[in-house]
């Protein structure tokens, strides 16, 4: 298991557009494994490659239903709306209220470059949108309604998650 350093907002890698993965190499597979390790170690539900300083279109997600690897993800469809709290491993200790689609359908390749489609609702839909935004250099703070708040406040609900 290898942990990678998570870049914090302000790091230029978080503001860049990532390149598609054209072939799966041992090195890229290792990156994916490290991203999963790093996400679990940080108790996150999602992590995008630029968050560990690699400008490739790769995200990993686990909303409690097992690991999902999305290589070159493309959102095909969204519907509905959900408004709720969102955080990011690149902005630790803070969260904000963001409105996202309640349903997302995404096309991606897996770690063997096999194409598949995935549908997600609620937290999974939120995580897919949040992570795909990272691949285009977008942080969730752009969409926050009102102010960011400090998640170390005593009335903060610890069940909430960071991506
Ligand atoms: Zn994030």
Short mmCIF file of C-alpha atoms in Angstrom, two decimals, residues 38-161:
data_model
loop_
_atom_site.label_atom_id
_atom_site.label_comp_id
_atom_site.label_asym_id
_atom_site.label_seq_id
_atom_site.Cartn_x
_atom_site.Cartn_y
_atom_site.Cartn_z
CA UNK A 38 -5.05 7.27 -0.26
CA UNK A 39 -8.83 7.80 -0.42
CA UNK A 40 -9.52 5.10 2.18
CA UNK A 41 -6.72 6.33 4.43
CA UNK A 42 -8.23 9.83 4.35
CA UNK A 43 -11.77 8.51 4.93
CA UNK A 44 -12.90 10.05 1.67
CA UNK A 45 -15.62 8.81 -0.66
CA UNK A 46 -13.85 9.91 -3.81
CA UNK A 47 -10.50 11.07 -5.15
CA UNK A 48 -9.41 12.37 -8.55
CA UNK A 49 -5.90 11.98 -9.97
CA UNK A 50 -5.10 15.73 -9.95
CA UNK A 51 -5.66 15.66 -6.19
CA UNK A 52 -2.48 13.57 -5.98
CA UNK A 53 -0.75 15.74 -8.57
CA UNK A 54 -1.31 13.59 -11.68
CA UNK A 55 -3.10 15.26 -14.58
CA UNK A 56 -4.87 12.17 -15.92
CA UNK A 57 -8.60 11.60 -16.28
CA UNK A 58 -8.95 9.02 -13.50
CA UNK A 59 -11.23 9.05 -10.47
CA UNK A 60 -11.91 6.56 -7.72
CA UNK A 61 -15.09 6.51 -5.63
CA UNK A 62 -16.45 4.41 -2.79
CA UNK A 63 -19.70 5.54 -1.23
CA UNK A 64 -19.80 2.44 0.96
CA UNK A 65 -20.69 -0.02 -1.79
CA UNK A 66 -17.19 -0.99 -2.88
CA UNK A 67 -14.55 0.69 -5.02
CA UNK A 68 -15.41 2.23 -8.38
CA UNK A 69 -12.68 3.19 -10.85
CA UNK A 70 -13.59 5.60 -13.65
CA UNK A 71 -11.00 6.14 -16.37
CA UNK A 72 -11.85 8.87 -18.91
CA UNK A 73 -15.35 9.34 -17.46
CA UNK A 74 -17.98 11.19 -19.51
CA UNK A 75 -21.29 12.18 -17.96
CA UNK A 76 -24.01 11.13 -20.40
CA UNK A 77 -27.16 12.10 -18.55
CA UNK A 78 -28.27 13.89 -15.42
CA UNK A 79 -31.65 14.50 -13.87
CA UNK A 80 -33.30 15.75 -10.73
CA UNK A 81 -31.69 17.83 -8.05
CA UNK A 82 -30.27 17.38 -4.57
CA UNK A 83 -29.06 20.07 -2.23
CA UNK A 84 -26.72 19.08 0.53
CA UNK A 85 -23.40 19.31 2.24
CA UNK A 86 -20.24 18.66 0.28
CA UNK A 87 -16.59 18.56 1.25
CA UNK A 88 -13.30 17.81 -0.44
CA UNK A 89 -10.09 16.13 0.67
CA UNK A 90 -8.27 19.06 -0.97
CA UNK A 91 -10.01 21.47 1.40
CA UNK A 92 -9.88 19.65 4.72
CA UNK A 93 -12.00 20.81 7.63
CA UNK A 94 -14.44 22.75 5.46
CA UNK A 95 -17.74 22.05 3.76
CA UNK A 96 -20.47 23.89 1.94
CA UNK A 97 -23.96 23.46 0.55
CA UNK A 98 -24.03 22.47 -3.11
CA UNK A 99 -26.91 21.59 -5.43
CA UNK A 100 -26.16 18.66 -7.77
CA UNK A 101 -28.19 16.37 -10.01
CA UNK A 102 -29.84 13.56 -8.05
CA UNK A 103 -29.20 11.08 -10.87
CA UNK A 104 -26.16 10.71 -13.08
CA UNK A 105 -25.32 8.27 -15.86
CA UNK A 106 -21.64 8.09 -16.72
CA UNK A 107 -19.58 6.26 -19.34
CA UNK A 108 -16.01 5.31 -18.48
CA UNK A 109 -13.32 2.68 -18.82
CA UNK A 110 -12.32 0.42 -15.97
CA UNK A 111 -8.72 -0.32 -14.92
CA UNK A 112 -8.47 -2.74 -17.89
CA UNK A 113 -9.70 -0.10 -20.35
CA UNK A 114 -13.01 -1.91 -20.79
CA UNK A 115 -15.81 0.56 -21.37
CA UNK A 116 -18.85 0.45 -19.12
CA UNK A 117 -21.76 2.61 -18.03
CA UNK A 118 -22.72 3.39 -14.46
CA UNK A 119 -25.82 4.98 -12.99
CA UNK A 120 -25.78 6.66 -9.61
CA UNK A 121 -28.25 8.43 -7.38
CA UNK A 122 -27.93 10.62 -4.30
CA UNK A 123 -24.41 10.42 -2.79
CA UNK A 124 -22.99 8.44 -5.72
CA UNK A 125 -24.37 10.98 -8.21
CA UNK A 126 -22.88 13.80 -6.12
CA UNK A 127 -19.51 12.04 -5.93
CA UNK A 128 -19.39 11.40 -9.70
CA UNK A 129 -20.11 15.08 -10.45
CA UNK A 130 -17.62 16.31 -7.84
CA UNK A 131 -14.81 14.03 -9.06
CA UNK A 132 -15.42 14.65 -12.78
CA UNK A 133 -15.23 18.40 -12.06
CA UNK A 134 -11.73 17.89 -10.62
CA UNK A 135 -10.63 16.54 -14.04
CA UNK A 136 -11.50 19.92 -15.54
CA UNK A 137 -9.81 21.90 -12.78
CA UNK A 138 -13.04 22.75 -10.99
CA UNK A 139 -13.33 22.78 -7.20
CA UNK A 140 -16.77 22.48 -5.59
CA UNK A 141 -16.35 25.84 -3.87
CA UNK A 142 -17.35 27.42 -7.19
CA UNK A 143 -20.90 26.12 -6.62
CA UNK A 144 -21.27 26.63 -2.89
CA UNK A 145 -24.46 28.40 -1.83
CA UNK A 146 -23.66 30.81 0.99
CA UNK A 147 -20.48 30.47 2.98
CA UNK A 148 -18.14 27.58 3.52
CA UNK A 149 -18.27 26.38 7.10
CA UNK A 150 -15.79 24.83 9.45
CA UNK A 151 -16.48 21.13 9.98
CA UNK A 152 -14.73 21.20 13.33
CA UNK A 153 -17.69 23.18 14.73
CA UNK A 154 -19.30 21.20 17.53
CA UNK A 155 -22.70 21.08 15.82
CA UNK A 156 -21.20 19.50 12.71
CA UNK A 157 -22.62 16.12 11.71
CA UNK A 158 -19.68 13.74 11.50
CA UNK A 159 -21.51 11.43 9.14
CA UNK A 160 -20.89 13.76 6.25
CA UNK A 161 -18.22 12.92 3.77
#
